[in-house]
Amino acid sequence: MTPHPPSWALRFLRSVCPDHLAEEIEGDLIQKFASDVRRFGLSRARRRFEWNAIRFFRPGIVLRNKLTYQLINTIMLRNYLIIAFRNVTKNKVFSLINIFGLGTGLAVCLLIFQFVSHELSFDTFFDNADRIYRVTNDRFQNGKLIQHGTITYPTIGPTMAKDYPEIEMYTRLMPGGDMNVKIDDKIFRGDNCHFVDEHFLSVFSFPLLAGDRASALKEPYAVVLTESVAKKYYGVTGGDYTSILGKTFYWGLDQQPYKITGVCANNPDNSHITFDALVSYATLIRPEEHGADDSWTWSDFRHYIVLKPGIDYKAFESKFPAFSDRYFKGDKVSGSVEKFYLQPLKKAHLYSDYEYDIARTASGKAVWAMLIVAIFILVIAWINYINLTTSRALDRAKEVGLRKVMGALKTQLVRQFIFESVLISLIAFVVAVVITWVSQSTFNDIVGSPLSMLKVLGEMQAPSIIIAVLVLVSGVLLAGFYPAFVLSSYQPATVLKGKFQHSSGGKFMRKALVVFQFTASATLITGTLIVSKQLKFMNEADLGIAIRNIMLVDPPELTAWDSTFMTRVENYKDELTKINGVVSAATSSRIPGNRLGRTFGLRLAEQPSDTHYTMSFFGADHNFMDTYDVPLVAGRKFLPTDHKFNFNAINSVIINQNAVELLGIANAQEAIGKEILDGDLKVHIVGVVGNFHQESLKKPMEPIVFVPTYSTYAETSIKIKTNDPKPVIAQVETVFKKFFPNNAFQYSFLEDRYNRQYNDEDRFAKVVTIFTLLGIIISCLGLIGLSSYTAVQRTKEIGIRKALGASRLGIVSLLSADFIKLVAVAIVLSFPLAYMAMQQWLSNYPYKIALQWTLFLLPAVTILAIAFATISFQIFKTAKTNPADTLKYE
């Protein structure tokens, strides 16, 4: 019987040895085993075999392939690094252009990425963010949409929750406006509050620092303050917010004290709901007045619902028409046909076009447009790298040829060039981080948000981070692949004989990339010009009223409404107009720029009783039209005798021209004297005024009915005419305190408040302008590199041409022509792109500029001039060279 070595030792040997060596090693050991059997016997031979097998369990055998691979990689990596470093330092200008251009592009991306991430993160921090929806309401009269808003009736939320088991939870909210708080002898005003029910803090998981989430807002006159307001009112220090629970303050003229029942953290920057205080909804409901709980016609309330997990909100929303029919019976209940919808909470910030919206909103289109701009700029920077690298093909052709002759494989050369791409990208990334860090504060001021890269990374979810990293890595690799394959594909025999020529395909590719760069740049500059023109148009448009030099004084809310109030206001205004520099003064329930309230059941007395019209409602005194220069079209303005202490006794109104049209009256003159019915109230039209833009030019002009009213909640508009408003302000304050003691004096200027309506557009214009300029600079850096290289390559040609009598201008024109043609093609391609993009953007505005051809011509001329100047500068330097210097070696 033939002796066999131990089977376990054989299996062990096969498991530890590399596959391609196992058979050879095993054969040697078996041969040794046979010899040992003959010399020492079977038992000792088996032990020797087992020992020899175990001895092969060592790193040199177990990790043989891996160690070798790593060693080779280490050596090659060092080699790649040395060559890359030499190439970077050898061509300093090219390297600087590449690194600075790519670094700037990456910095732009990092900044815009922060902004976009912040905008997209709104409301995502709530625990149930995916299941929270806003109830929105469209109202129709006479077949037309009269209101598209987030406001509706207080009964909607509770009734939906009662009817539909799909709803897990709901909450009601009504804005409370600015608080006017008195604590001992101190008055605080200007802090914004909402009336919310006891479910609010369960639906919205704002962090609570003190108090009980479930009961804090249950009782009437209960208040939850934010931590900043708690510090302001009560001087809380050291985070001891529990110490103020149970404390009270007085609000306005209310004799009932409000009790602090909770303190929550300050609103996150990315919350669409903002407040300084929350007041319990139960405060609105009293035995004698419970409309806030059960009214089907009072439409000042917002509702949020939380759907149970797994509920499709669109399928659920399809049940709302039946809900509307069941409770509103067409227009029988509210005078309008009511339609209800749901809006996902995460869309409340970027995708809202609702009236009476309390959300912090921004344009989703603008946010995505900025992201596209960032991608354009990054692509432009990567194209610079590709163009500059491939344009240097002639310089590196001999290097490639020699490497191939020495035995280098194509894959090794590809790795070499990709490594250089990655290295430059890494250096550029460091430059980008520095640029981002230096410009972060300025950028934050422009966008109005406290952004930082660390904060954004902290808020980002893993999939978003992975996508961002993949995009960057893919860009770096793609930018490196093309030059790598172009450079590594040269035939050594050709390039070493000096017969190398640029391939026509490579030239076409570079030209195509240059065209893409300048198409993007021309599109951006055209878009920037049109955005700035539209913004200027909105800021300087004739609004139909005069809003300049209007000083606003906050209303005297702590003065009670009584029979003397109207006389007091008249005397107050008279004394104001005696101040040197004050032209006139008026009070009104709203000021230009404010969203007006609406009244829904209007009709002419002569019209059928089932007729309903809706108009915006504007309470103003008899000085308002003169103070704001509102043009009178027919009839008369308000007189002091039109004002009544009893609101129901008022019988005079003024309407605007849109209201005349809405009521079906032929013209303004015919409107004078007609009676308007609003429920049981009957008023006469005494005047018609021209239409004006009550809100920004983003909103259409509406039909308005003006009512002669005074109110303790009416701001005072003071028209001033002086170059130095400070003395006037001081005197206005003295007069205000004389007539309204115990009220805090606060003022502002109307023009500033009105223009805040364009903050989103202004921010968009600034960001796009800055980054467009950076995009043009990056494109021009690439053009400098290409033109400079071309000039160097054609130095001898230039020398010969000069020796034959060519002028500098002729040489510059000759060498610039190719580049200018590319830029011209890019400009032509940019026209339709810019037109379509800006046509889409302008479609959001009812009042907008016309897209005239000059808006496209000016950017075209500008970018041609910039490109020509960029190219000519480099070529002119070469053209100035003495031909004797360039030809003496020929």
mmCIF file of N, CA, C and O in Angstrom, residues 71 101 116 212 378 406 576 662 783 790:
data_model
loop_
_atom_site.group_PDB
_atom_site.id
_atom_site.type_symbol
_atom_site.label_atom_id
_atom_site.label_comp_id
_atom_site.label_asym_id
_atom_site.label_seq_id
_atom_site.Cartn_x
_atom_site.Cartn_y
_atom_site.Cartn_z
ATOM 1 N N LEU A 71 3.038 46.785 -3.517
ATOM 2 C CA LEU A 71 4.389 47.284 -3.725
ATOM 3 C C LEU A 71 4.497 47.962 -5.084
ATOM 4 O O LEU A 71 5.036 49.064 -5.211
ATOM 5 N N GLY A 101 -8.947 78.222 -12.253
ATOM 6 C CA GLY A 101 -10.247 78.119 -12.921
ATOM 7 C C GLY A 101 -11.102 77.035 -12.304
ATOM 8 O O GLY A 101 -12.283 77.241 -11.996
ATOM 9 N N VAL A 116 -28.703 75.955 -2.081
ATOM 10 C CA VAL A 116 -29.763 75.059 -2.560
ATOM 11 C C VAL A 116 -30.135 74.041 -1.480
ATOM 12 O O VAL A 116 -31.320 73.762 -1.241
ATOM 13 N N ASP A 212 -45.019 71.715 29.121
ATOM 14 C CA ASP A 212 -45.473 70.414 28.639
ATOM 15 C C ASP A 212 -46.082 70.563 27.243
ATOM 16 O O ASP A 212 -46.985 71.398 27.041
ATOM 17 N N LEU A 378 -19.187 74.890 -13.268
ATOM 18 C CA LEU A 378 -18.271 73.780 -12.999
ATOM 19 C C LEU A 378 -17.895 73.075 -14.295
ATOM 20 O O LEU A 378 -16.726 72.713 -14.506
ATOM 21 N N MET A 406 9.932 52.303 -24.081
ATOM 22 C CA MET A 406 10.547 51.698 -22.895
ATOM 23 C C MET A 406 9.682 50.590 -22.301
ATOM 24 O O MET A 406 10.036 49.991 -21.296
ATOM 25 N N LEU A 576 -49.300 117.344 13.068
ATOM 26 C CA LEU A 576 -48.201 116.800 12.263
ATOM 27 C C LEU A 576 -47.941 117.684 11.047
ATOM 28 O O LEU A 576 -46.781 117.942 10.683
ATOM 29 N N LEU A 662 -65.864 95.295 -12.546
ATOM 30 C CA LEU A 662 -66.371 94.058 -11.944
ATOM 31 C C LEU A 662 -67.882 94.128 -11.710
ATOM 32 O O LEU A 662 -68.606 93.154 -11.949
ATOM 33 N N LEU A 783 -9.634 80.660 -22.574
ATOM 34 C CA LEU A 783 -9.301 81.263 -23.863
ATOM 35 C C LEU A 783 -7.894 81.838 -23.841
ATOM 36 O O LEU A 783 -7.165 81.770 -24.836
ATOM 37 N N THR A 790 -1.547 78.708 -28.733
ATOM 38 C CA THR A 790 -1.565 78.802 -30.198
ATOM 39 C C THR A 790 -0.521 79.792 -30.692
ATOM 40 O O THR A 790 0.183 79.535 -31.683
#
